[in-house]
Amino acid sequence: MSDEEELDLSALNDEELVEQMHDDLYDGLADEITTGTNILLGRDWSATRVLEEALVEGMRIVGIDFRDGILFVPEVLLAANAMKAGMKILRPLLAETGAETIGKIVIGTVKGDIHDIGKNLVGMMLEGAGFEVIDLGINTDVDQFFEALEEHKPDILGMSALLTTTMPYMKVVIDKMKETGIRDDYIVLVGGAPLNEEFGKAIGADAYCRDAAVASETAKKLVLERRILLAEDA
Ligand code: B1M
């Protein structure tokens, strides 16, 4: 039996447990992340606090060592898998509001990009805010986005990109929306670690969202504004 397996996570205090979860995420130990997440929830931590302090912070540490060439793709994939195990538990808690559906969003990670943790989090927070979320997954090309817009007629199109090489693809989608005369039919939100406000403006998005909480607030605000405008025009 390894040291990790012998460690009783429930015997650790909150601070030690969170630190241990950062280590477990780093080591890609999905079962331990599941256990740790459940323990923190059992200690009355909110789902958002577990997400931010244990999971997102753990993944931030992984990201630093990935950048510095200490961790490589296979290890980071395991870490991502462990993160998803924790998110799976938090998902129903984050999405649980009982609120009426306030709008619909089609969201996807753009072509060439397979990062989906941030996008999934955004989807969960939007569900929690009362949105119906149609998630197109990763590596989504312009035709897939267009098909989904046509089929689902959402209020919002959301795009995620984590690579400097894939973020320009968001402009490809927005430009095609302009060319085909449908740009103003939708609110377009973009997000992802390498983006910023300036980029969002430059490509013609309605807003850049720094994180999932901002995405949820912005989505609510812009949908409401749009409804008021449409009502005034009617
Ligand atoms: Co990748 N990777 N990766 N990776 N990876 C980054 C992004 C990188 C910054 C790592 C680094 O060098 N420090 C770097 C990009 C450099 C750059 O372009 N600037 C990088 C690289 C280089 C690569 C590869 C090219 C590596 C290689 O193959 N040599 C490769 C590319 C694959 C591809 O996509 N074609 C690659 C692969 C991978 C894995 C598959 C191993 C794995 C992804 C697994 C998965 O997602 N299922 C992975 C991971 C996990 C990362 C890091 C470590 C973590 C990303 C993450 O999940 N963060 C990442 C380092 C980092 O970002 N610090 C890195 C946690 C998440 C909660 O945050 O995704 O930022 P984030 O989402 C936030 C906000 O950005 C925002 O809200 C979210 C929640 O608050 N947001 C939105 C995101 N999308 C939004 C959409 C919206 C609104 C807000 O729409 C409305």
mmCIF file of N, CA and C in Angstrom, residues 110-209:
data_model
loop_
_atom_site.group_PDB
_atom_site.id
_atom_site.type_symbol
_atom_site.label_atom_id
_atom_site.label_comp_id
_atom_site.label_asym_id
_atom_site.label_seq_id
_atom_site.Cartn_x
_atom_site.Cartn_y
_atom_site.Cartn_z
ATOM 1 N N VAL A 110 -13.107 26.524 -29.004
ATOM 2 C CA VAL A 110 -12.950 26.698 -30.457
ATOM 3 C C VAL A 110 -12.018 25.668 -31.111
ATOM 4 N N LYS A 111 -12.108 25.627 -32.409
ATOM 5 C CA LYS A 111 -11.329 24.702 -33.234
ATOM 6 C C LYS A 111 -9.841 24.727 -32.881
ATOM 7 N N GLY A 112 -9.259 23.541 -32.799
ATOM 8 C CA GLY A 112 -7.831 23.418 -32.533
ATOM 9 C C GLY A 112 -7.506 23.352 -31.050
ATOM 10 N N ASP A 113 -8.522 23.539 -30.224
ATOM 11 C CA ASP A 113 -8.287 23.649 -28.774
ATOM 12 C C ASP A 113 -9.076 22.579 -28.033
ATOM 13 N N ILE A 114 -8.382 21.843 -27.159
ATOM 14 C CA ILE A 114 -9.083 20.760 -26.447
ATOM 15 C C ILE A 114 -9.215 21.030 -24.947
ATOM 16 N N HIS A 115 -8.869 22.234 -24.515
ATOM 17 C CA HIS A 115 -9.033 22.573 -23.090
ATOM 18 C C HIS A 115 -10.519 22.763 -22.795
ATOM 19 N N ASP A 116 -11.031 22.051 -21.785
ATOM 20 C CA ASP A 116 -12.469 22.200 -21.538
ATOM 21 C C ASP A 116 -12.842 22.431 -20.075
ATOM 22 N N ILE A 117 -11.865 22.458 -19.181
ATOM 23 C CA ILE A 117 -12.211 22.590 -17.756
ATOM 24 C C ILE A 117 -12.874 23.944 -17.477
ATOM 25 N N GLY A 118 -12.264 25.011 -17.989
ATOM 26 C CA GLY A 118 -12.815 26.352 -17.772
ATOM 27 C C GLY A 118 -14.186 26.493 -18.405
ATOM 28 N N LYS A 119 -14.318 26.002 -19.633
ATOM 29 C CA LYS A 119 -15.614 26.078 -20.318
ATOM 30 C C LYS A 119 -16.678 25.310 -19.524
ATOM 31 N N ASN A 120 -16.303 24.128 -19.027
ATOM 32 C CA ASN A 120 -17.272 23.338 -18.257
ATOM 33 C C ASN A 120 -17.717 24.088 -17.001
ATOM 34 N N LEU A 121 -16.748 24.754 -16.382
ATOM 35 C CA LEU A 121 -17.081 25.543 -15.178
ATOM 36 C C LEU A 121 -18.045 26.678 -15.512
ATOM 37 N N VAL A 122 -17.774 27.340 -16.629
ATOM 38 C CA VAL A 122 -18.658 28.421 -17.063
ATOM 39 C C VAL A 122 -20.065 27.858 -17.280
ATOM 40 N N GLY A 123 -20.133 26.697 -17.935
ATOM 41 C CA GLY A 123 -21.440 26.057 -18.166
ATOM 42 C C GLY A 123 -22.163 25.772 -16.855
ATOM 43 N N MET A 124 -21.423 25.266 -15.872
ATOM 44 C CA MET A 124 -22.043 24.949 -14.577
ATOM 45 C C MET A 124 -22.581 26.200 -13.891
ATOM 46 N N MET A 125 -21.757 27.272 -13.919
ATOM 47 C CA MET A 125 -22.185 28.508 -13.247
ATOM 48 C C MET A 125 -23.406 29.095 -13.956
ATOM 49 N N LEU A 126 -23.428 28.986 -15.280
ATOM 50 C CA LEU A 126 -24.576 29.525 -16.017
ATOM 51 C C LEU A 126 -25.825 28.708 -15.728
ATOM 52 N N GLU A 127 -25.658 27.396 -15.627
ATOM 53 C CA GLU A 127 -26.808 26.562 -15.244
ATOM 54 C C GLU A 127 -27.322 27.005 -13.887
ATOM 55 N N GLY A 128 -26.374 27.253 -12.989
ATOM 56 C CA GLY A 128 -26.735 27.696 -11.641
ATOM 57 C C GLY A 128 -27.466 29.036 -11.660
ATOM 58 N N ALA A 129 -27.147 29.855 -12.676
ATOM 59 C CA ALA A 129 -27.791 31.170 -12.771
ATOM 60 C C ALA A 129 -29.143 31.072 -13.485
ATOM 61 N N GLY A 130 -29.494 29.868 -13.949
ATOM 62 C CA GLY A 130 -30.809 29.685 -14.573
ATOM 63 C C GLY A 130 -30.787 29.604 -16.094
ATOM 64 N N PHE A 131 -29.604 29.435 -16.676
ATOM 65 C CA PHE A 131 -29.530 29.319 -18.140
ATOM 66 C C PHE A 131 -29.625 27.860 -18.577
ATOM 67 N N GLU A 132 -30.227 27.649 -19.749
ATOM 68 C CA GLU A 132 -30.131 26.338 -20.393
ATOM 69 C C GLU A 132 -28.824 26.360 -21.179
ATOM 70 N N VAL A 133 -27.978 25.363 -20.955
ATOM 71 C CA VAL A 133 -26.646 25.380 -21.565
ATOM 72 C C VAL A 133 -26.521 24.253 -22.595
ATOM 73 N N ILE A 134 -26.209 24.637 -23.815
ATOM 74 C CA ILE A 134 -25.953 23.630 -24.842
ATOM 75 C C ILE A 134 -24.453 23.648 -25.091
ATOM 76 N N ASP A 135 -23.802 22.578 -24.646
ATOM 77 C CA ASP A 135 -22.339 22.527 -24.669
ATOM 78 C C ASP A 135 -21.874 21.720 -25.887
ATOM 79 N N LEU A 136 -21.167 22.399 -26.782
ATOM 80 C CA LEU A 136 -20.714 21.730 -28.007
ATOM 81 C C LEU A 136 -19.380 21.022 -27.815
ATOM 82 N N GLY A 137 -18.809 21.120 -26.628
ATOM 83 C CA GLY A 137 -17.558 20.400 -26.357
ATOM 84 C C GLY A 137 -16.343 21.160 -26.839
ATOM 85 N N ILE A 138 -15.336 20.388 -27.253
ATOM 86 C CA ILE A 138 -14.047 20.985 -27.632
ATOM 87 C C ILE A 138 -13.905 21.012 -29.158
ATOM 88 N N ASN A 139 -12.858 21.707 -29.616
ATOM 89 C CA ASN A 139 -12.486 21.664 -31.033
ATOM 90 C C ASN A 139 -13.680 21.950 -31.938
ATOM 91 N N THR A 140 -14.401 23.016 -31.620
ATOM 92 C CA THR A 140 -15.652 23.321 -32.325
ATOM 93 C C THR A 140 -15.374 24.264 -33.497
ATOM 94 N N ASP A 141 -15.770 23.866 -34.702
ATOM 95 C CA ASP A 141 -15.495 24.745 -35.841
ATOM 96 C C ASP A 141 -16.706 25.635 -36.127
ATOM 97 N N VAL A 142 -16.499 26.543 -37.053
ATOM 98 C CA VAL A 142 -17.517 27.556 -37.330
ATOM 99 C C VAL A 142 -18.830 26.911 -37.779
ATOM 100 N N ASP A 143 -18.755 25.843 -38.562
ATOM 101 C CA ASP A 143 -19.985 25.190 -39.028
ATOM 102 C C ASP A 143 -20.761 24.586 -37.863
ATOM 103 N N GLN A 144 -20.029 23.998 -36.919
ATOM 104 C CA GLN A 144 -20.717 23.422 -35.750
ATOM 105 C C GLN A 144 -21.392 24.512 -34.917
ATOM 106 N N PHE A 145 -20.695 25.641 -34.754
ATOM 107 C CA PHE A 145 -21.321 26.747 -34.021
ATOM 108 C C PHE A 145 -22.591 27.203 -34.755
ATOM 109 N N PHE A 146 -22.480 27.348 -36.081
ATOM 110 C CA PHE A 146 -23.634 27.836 -36.861
ATOM 111 C C PHE A 146 -24.806 26.859 -36.796
ATOM 112 N N GLU A 147 -24.508 25.565 -36.925
ATOM 113 C CA GLU A 147 -25.588 24.562 -36.846
ATOM 114 C C GLU A 147 -26.311 24.659 -35.508
ATOM 115 N N ALA A 148 -25.522 24.835 -34.443
ATOM 116 C CA ALA A 148 -26.126 24.892 -33.106
ATOM 117 C C ALA A 148 -26.954 26.170 -32.932
ATOM 118 N N LEU A 149 -26.492 27.281 -33.518
ATOM 119 C CA LEU A 149 -27.265 28.523 -33.418
ATOM 120 C C LEU A 149 -28.607 28.346 -34.121
ATOM 121 N N GLU A 150 -28.529 27.740 -35.304
ATOM 122 C CA GLU A 150 -29.732 27.500 -36.104
ATOM 123 C C GLU A 150 -30.703 26.570 -35.357
ATOM 124 N N GLU A 151 -30.166 25.504 -34.800
ATOM 125 C CA GLU A 151 -31.016 24.506 -34.139
ATOM 126 C C GLU A 151 -31.602 25.007 -32.808
ATOM 127 N N HIS A 152 -30.761 25.648 -32.002
ATOM 128 C CA HIS A 152 -31.200 25.965 -30.630
ATOM 129 C C HIS A 152 -31.674 27.402 -30.423
ATOM 130 N N LYS A 153 -31.373 28.269 -31.385
ATOM 131 C CA LYS A 153 -31.766 29.688 -31.269
ATOM 132 C C LYS A 153 -31.510 30.248 -29.851
ATOM 133 N N PRO A 154 -30.252 30.223 -29.425
ATOM 134 C CA PRO A 154 -29.946 30.695 -28.063
ATOM 135 C C PRO A 154 -29.942 32.222 -27.980
ATOM 136 N N ASP A 155 -29.888 32.743 -26.766
ATOM 137 C CA ASP A 155 -29.685 34.179 -26.583
ATOM 138 C C ASP A 155 -28.197 34.508 -26.739
ATOM 139 N N ILE A 156 -27.367 33.542 -26.309
ATOM 140 C CA ILE A 156 -25.926 33.808 -26.214
ATOM 141 C C ILE A 156 -25.106 32.751 -26.941
ATOM 142 N N LEU A 157 -24.049 33.221 -27.604
ATOM 143 C CA LEU A 157 -23.016 32.302 -28.091
ATOM 144 C C LEU A 157 -21.784 32.534 -27.219
ATOM 145 N N GLY A 158 -21.268 31.462 -26.598
ATOM 146 C CA GLY A 158 -20.073 31.583 -25.768
ATOM 147 C C GLY A 158 -18.936 30.773 -26.378
ATOM 148 N N MET A 159 -17.760 31.391 -26.416
ATOM 149 C CA MET A 159 -16.594 30.665 -26.955
ATOM 150 C C MET A 159 -15.449 30.721 -25.955
ATOM 151 N N SER A 160 -14.745 29.590 -25.864
ATOM 152 C CA SER A 160 -13.603 29.485 -24.967
ATOM 153 C C SER A 160 -12.351 29.129 -25.757
ATOM 154 N N ALA A 161 -11.210 29.724 -25.391
ATOM 155 C CA ALA A 161 -9.916 29.368 -25.994
ATOM 156 C C ALA A 161 -8.831 29.530 -24.940
ATOM 157 N N LEU A 162 -7.948 28.552 -24.861
ATOM 158 C CA LEU A 162 -6.865 28.597 -23.864
ATOM 159 C C LEU A 162 -5.493 28.779 -24.497
ATOM 160 N N LEU A 163 -5.457 28.814 -25.815
ATOM 161 C CA LEU A 163 -4.159 28.915 -26.485
ATOM 162 C C LEU A 163 -4.092 30.211 -27.295
ATOM 163 N N THR A 164 -2.920 30.817 -27.307
ATOM 164 C CA THR A 164 -2.764 32.027 -28.117
ATOM 165 C C THR A 164 -2.944 31.688 -29.599
ATOM 166 N N THR A 165 -2.692 30.436 -29.943
ATOM 167 C CA THR A 165 -2.842 30.034 -31.349
ATOM 168 C C THR A 165 -4.296 29.783 -31.742
ATOM 169 N N THR A 166 -5.172 29.533 -30.769
ATOM 170 C CA THR A 166 -6.573 29.238 -31.129
ATOM 171 C C THR A 166 -7.510 30.430 -30.881
ATOM 172 N N MET A 167 -7.066 31.378 -30.045
ATOM 173 C CA MET A 167 -7.985 32.489 -29.759
ATOM 174 C C MET A 167 -8.391 33.285 -31.007
ATOM 175 N N PRO A 168 -7.523 33.419 -32.042
ATOM 176 C CA PRO A 168 -7.975 34.160 -33.228
ATOM 177 C C PRO A 168 -9.166 33.493 -33.939
ATOM 178 N N TYR A 169 -9.385 32.200 -33.656
ATOM 179 C CA TYR A 169 -10.496 31.515 -34.325
ATOM 180 C C TYR A 169 -11.854 32.106 -33.904
ATOM 181 N N MET A 170 -11.879 32.727 -32.734
ATOM 182 C CA MET A 170 -13.127 33.362 -32.296
ATOM 183 C C MET A 170 -13.549 34.429 -33.295
ATOM 184 N N LYS A 171 -12.559 35.120 -33.838
ATOM 185 C CA LYS A 171 -12.849 36.180 -34.822
ATOM 186 C C LYS A 171 -13.398 35.567 -36.106
ATOM 187 N N VAL A 172 -12.906 34.384 -36.455
ATOM 188 C CA VAL A 172 -13.401 33.697 -37.656
ATOM 189 C C VAL A 172 -14.917 33.486 -37.517
ATOM 190 N N VAL A 173 -15.323 33.044 -36.327
ATOM 191 C CA VAL A 173 -16.752 32.774 -36.098
ATOM 192 C C VAL A 173 -17.552 34.075 -36.131
ATOM 193 N N ILE A 174 -17.043 35.098 -35.439
ATOM 194 C CA ILE A 174 -17.778 36.374 -35.383
ATOM 195 C C ILE A 174 -17.837 37.011 -36.779
ATOM 196 N N ASP A 175 -16.733 36.941 -37.519
ATOM 197 C CA ASP A 175 -16.734 37.519 -38.875
ATOM 198 C C ASP A 175 -17.770 36.837 -39.757
ATOM 199 N N LYS A 176 -17.865 35.511 -39.615
ATOM 200 C CA LYS A 176 -18.862 34.800 -40.445
ATOM 201 C C LYS A 176 -20.282 35.182 -40.008
ATOM 202 N N MET A 177 -20.460 35.433 -38.725
ATOM 203 C CA MET A 177 -21.784 35.885 -38.260
ATOM 204 C C MET A 177 -22.114 37.229 -38.896
ATOM 205 N N LYS A 178 -21.102 38.098 -38.980
ATOM 206 C CA LYS A 178 -21.331 39.412 -39.602
ATOM 207 C C LYS A 178 -21.661 39.243 -41.084
ATOM 208 N N GLU A 179 -20.834 38.430 -41.766
ATOM 209 C CA GLU A 179 -21.022 38.218 -43.210
ATOM 210 C C GLU A 179 -22.423 37.715 -43.536
ATOM 211 N N THR A 180 -22.924 36.828 -42.654
ATOM 212 C CA THR A 180 -24.224 36.212 -42.941
ATOM 213 C C THR A 180 -25.383 37.003 -42.319
ATOM 214 N N GLY A 181 -25.062 38.152 -41.721
ATOM 215 C CA GLY A 181 -26.108 39.047 -41.206
ATOM 216 C C GLY A 181 -26.773 38.588 -39.920
ATOM 217 N N ILE A 182 -26.127 37.659 -39.180
ATOM 218 C CA ILE A 182 -26.783 37.181 -37.948
ATOM 219 C C ILE A 182 -26.082 37.668 -36.679
ATOM 220 N N ARG A 183 -25.027 38.474 -36.844
ATOM 221 C CA ARG A 183 -24.246 38.858 -35.665
ATOM 222 C C ARG A 183 -25.103 39.459 -34.553
ATOM 223 N N ASP A 184 -26.008 40.378 -34.956
ATOM 224 C CA ASP A 184 -26.769 41.097 -33.927
ATOM 225 C C ASP A 184 -27.925 40.290 -33.351
ATOM 226 N N ASP A 185 -28.110 39.095 -33.866
ATOM 227 C CA ASP A 185 -29.185 38.245 -33.316
ATOM 228 C C ASP A 185 -28.753 37.586 -32.001
ATOM 229 N N TYR A 186 -27.472 37.650 -31.692
ATOM 230 C CA TYR A 186 -26.959 36.945 -30.513
ATOM 231 C C TYR A 186 -26.039 37.840 -29.687
ATOM 232 N N ILE A 187 -25.981 37.512 -28.411
ATOM 233 C CA ILE A 187 -24.967 38.109 -27.544
ATOM 234 C C ILE A 187 -23.753 37.189 -27.660
ATOM 235 N N VAL A 188 -22.579 37.744 -27.923
ATOM 236 C CA VAL A 188 -21.391 36.891 -28.030
ATOM 237 C C VAL A 188 -20.463 37.169 -26.838
ATOM 238 N N LEU A 189 -20.211 36.112 -26.051
ATOM 239 C CA LEU A 189 -19.300 36.218 -24.909
ATOM 240 C C LEU A 189 -18.079 35.342 -25.172
ATOM 241 N N VAL A 190 -16.911 35.855 -24.822
ATOM 242 C CA VAL A 190 -15.698 35.062 -25.005
ATOM 243 C C VAL A 190 -14.908 35.014 -23.702
ATOM 244 N N GLY A 191 -14.120 33.941 -23.541
ATOM 245 C CA GLY A 191 -13.284 33.822 -22.354
ATOM 246 C C GLY A 191 -12.184 32.803 -22.542
ATOM 247 N N GLY A 192 -11.273 32.785 -21.575
ATOM 248 C CA GLY A 192 -10.117 31.886 -21.643
ATOM 249 C C GLY A 192 -8.887 32.619 -21.167
ATOM 250 N N ALA A 193 -7.975 31.885 -20.548
ATOM 251 C CA ALA A 193 -6.828 32.511 -19.883
ATOM 252 C C ALA A 193 -6.019 33.509 -20.728
ATOM 253 N N PRO A 194 -5.760 33.253 -22.017
ATOM 254 C CA PRO A 194 -4.894 34.209 -22.723
ATOM 255 C C PRO A 194 -5.622 35.453 -23.243
ATOM 256 N N LEU A 195 -6.948 35.509 -23.090
ATOM 257 C CA LEU A 195 -7.694 36.645 -23.639
ATOM 258 C C LEU A 195 -7.676 37.836 -22.677
ATOM 259 N N ASN A 196 -8.075 38.984 -23.172
ATOM 260 C CA ASN A 196 -8.330 40.126 -22.297
ATOM 261 C C ASN A 196 -9.432 40.975 -22.931
ATOM 262 N N GLU A 197 -9.778 42.003 -22.208
ATOM 263 C CA GLU A 197 -10.875 42.873 -22.627
ATOM 264 C C GLU A 197 -10.625 43.469 -24.022
ATOM 265 N N GLU A 198 -9.387 43.903 -24.218
ATOM 266 C CA GLU A 198 -9.018 44.541 -25.478
ATOM 267 C C GLU A 198 -9.238 43.584 -26.652
ATOM 268 N N PHE A 199 -8.813 42.328 -26.441
ATOM 269 C CA PHE A 199 -8.978 41.318 -27.492
ATOM 270 C C PHE A 199 -10.467 41.108 -27.782
ATOM 271 N N GLY A 200 -11.253 41.008 -26.706
ATOM 272 C CA GLY A 200 -12.696 40.814 -26.878
ATOM 273 C C GLY A 200 -13.296 41.911 -27.738
ATOM 274 N N LYS A 201 -12.887 43.152 -27.451
ATOM 275 C CA LYS A 201 -13.408 44.302 -28.227
ATOM 276 C C LYS A 201 -12.931 44.213 -29.669
ATOM 277 N N ALA A 202 -11.640 43.909 -29.835
ATOM 278 C CA ALA A 202 -11.041 43.913 -31.174
ATOM 279 C C ALA A 202 -11.698 42.894 -32.104
ATOM 280 N N ILE A 203 -12.133 41.779 -31.570
ATOM 281 C CA ILE A 203 -12.740 40.766 -32.458
ATOM 282 C C ILE A 203 -14.253 40.961 -32.614
ATOM 283 N N GLY A 204 -14.803 41.924 -31.872
ATOM 284 C CA GLY A 204 -16.232 42.217 -32.036
ATOM 285 C C GLY A 204 -17.151 41.402 -31.144
ATOM 286 N N ALA A 205 -16.636 40.904 -30.006
ATOM 287 C CA ALA A 205 -17.506 40.205 -29.047
ATOM 288 C C ALA A 205 -18.257 41.250 -28.219
ATOM 289 N N ASP A 206 -19.362 40.856 -27.609
ATOM 290 C CA ASP A 206 -20.073 41.789 -26.733
ATOM 291 C C ASP A 206 -19.352 41.948 -25.411
ATOM 292 N N ALA A 207 -18.702 40.876 -24.957
ATOM 293 C CA ALA A 207 -17.950 40.999 -23.704
ATOM 294 C C ALA A 207 -16.925 39.882 -23.561
ATOM 295 N N TYR A 208 -15.820 40.242 -22.913
ATOM 296 C CA TYR A 208 -14.822 39.255 -22.487
ATOM 297 C C TYR A 208 -15.129 38.949 -21.027
ATOM 298 N N CYS A 209 -15.108 37.665 -20.664
ATOM 299 C CA CYS A 209 -15.422 37.288 -19.272
ATOM 300 C C CYS A 209 -14.181 36.654 -18.643
#
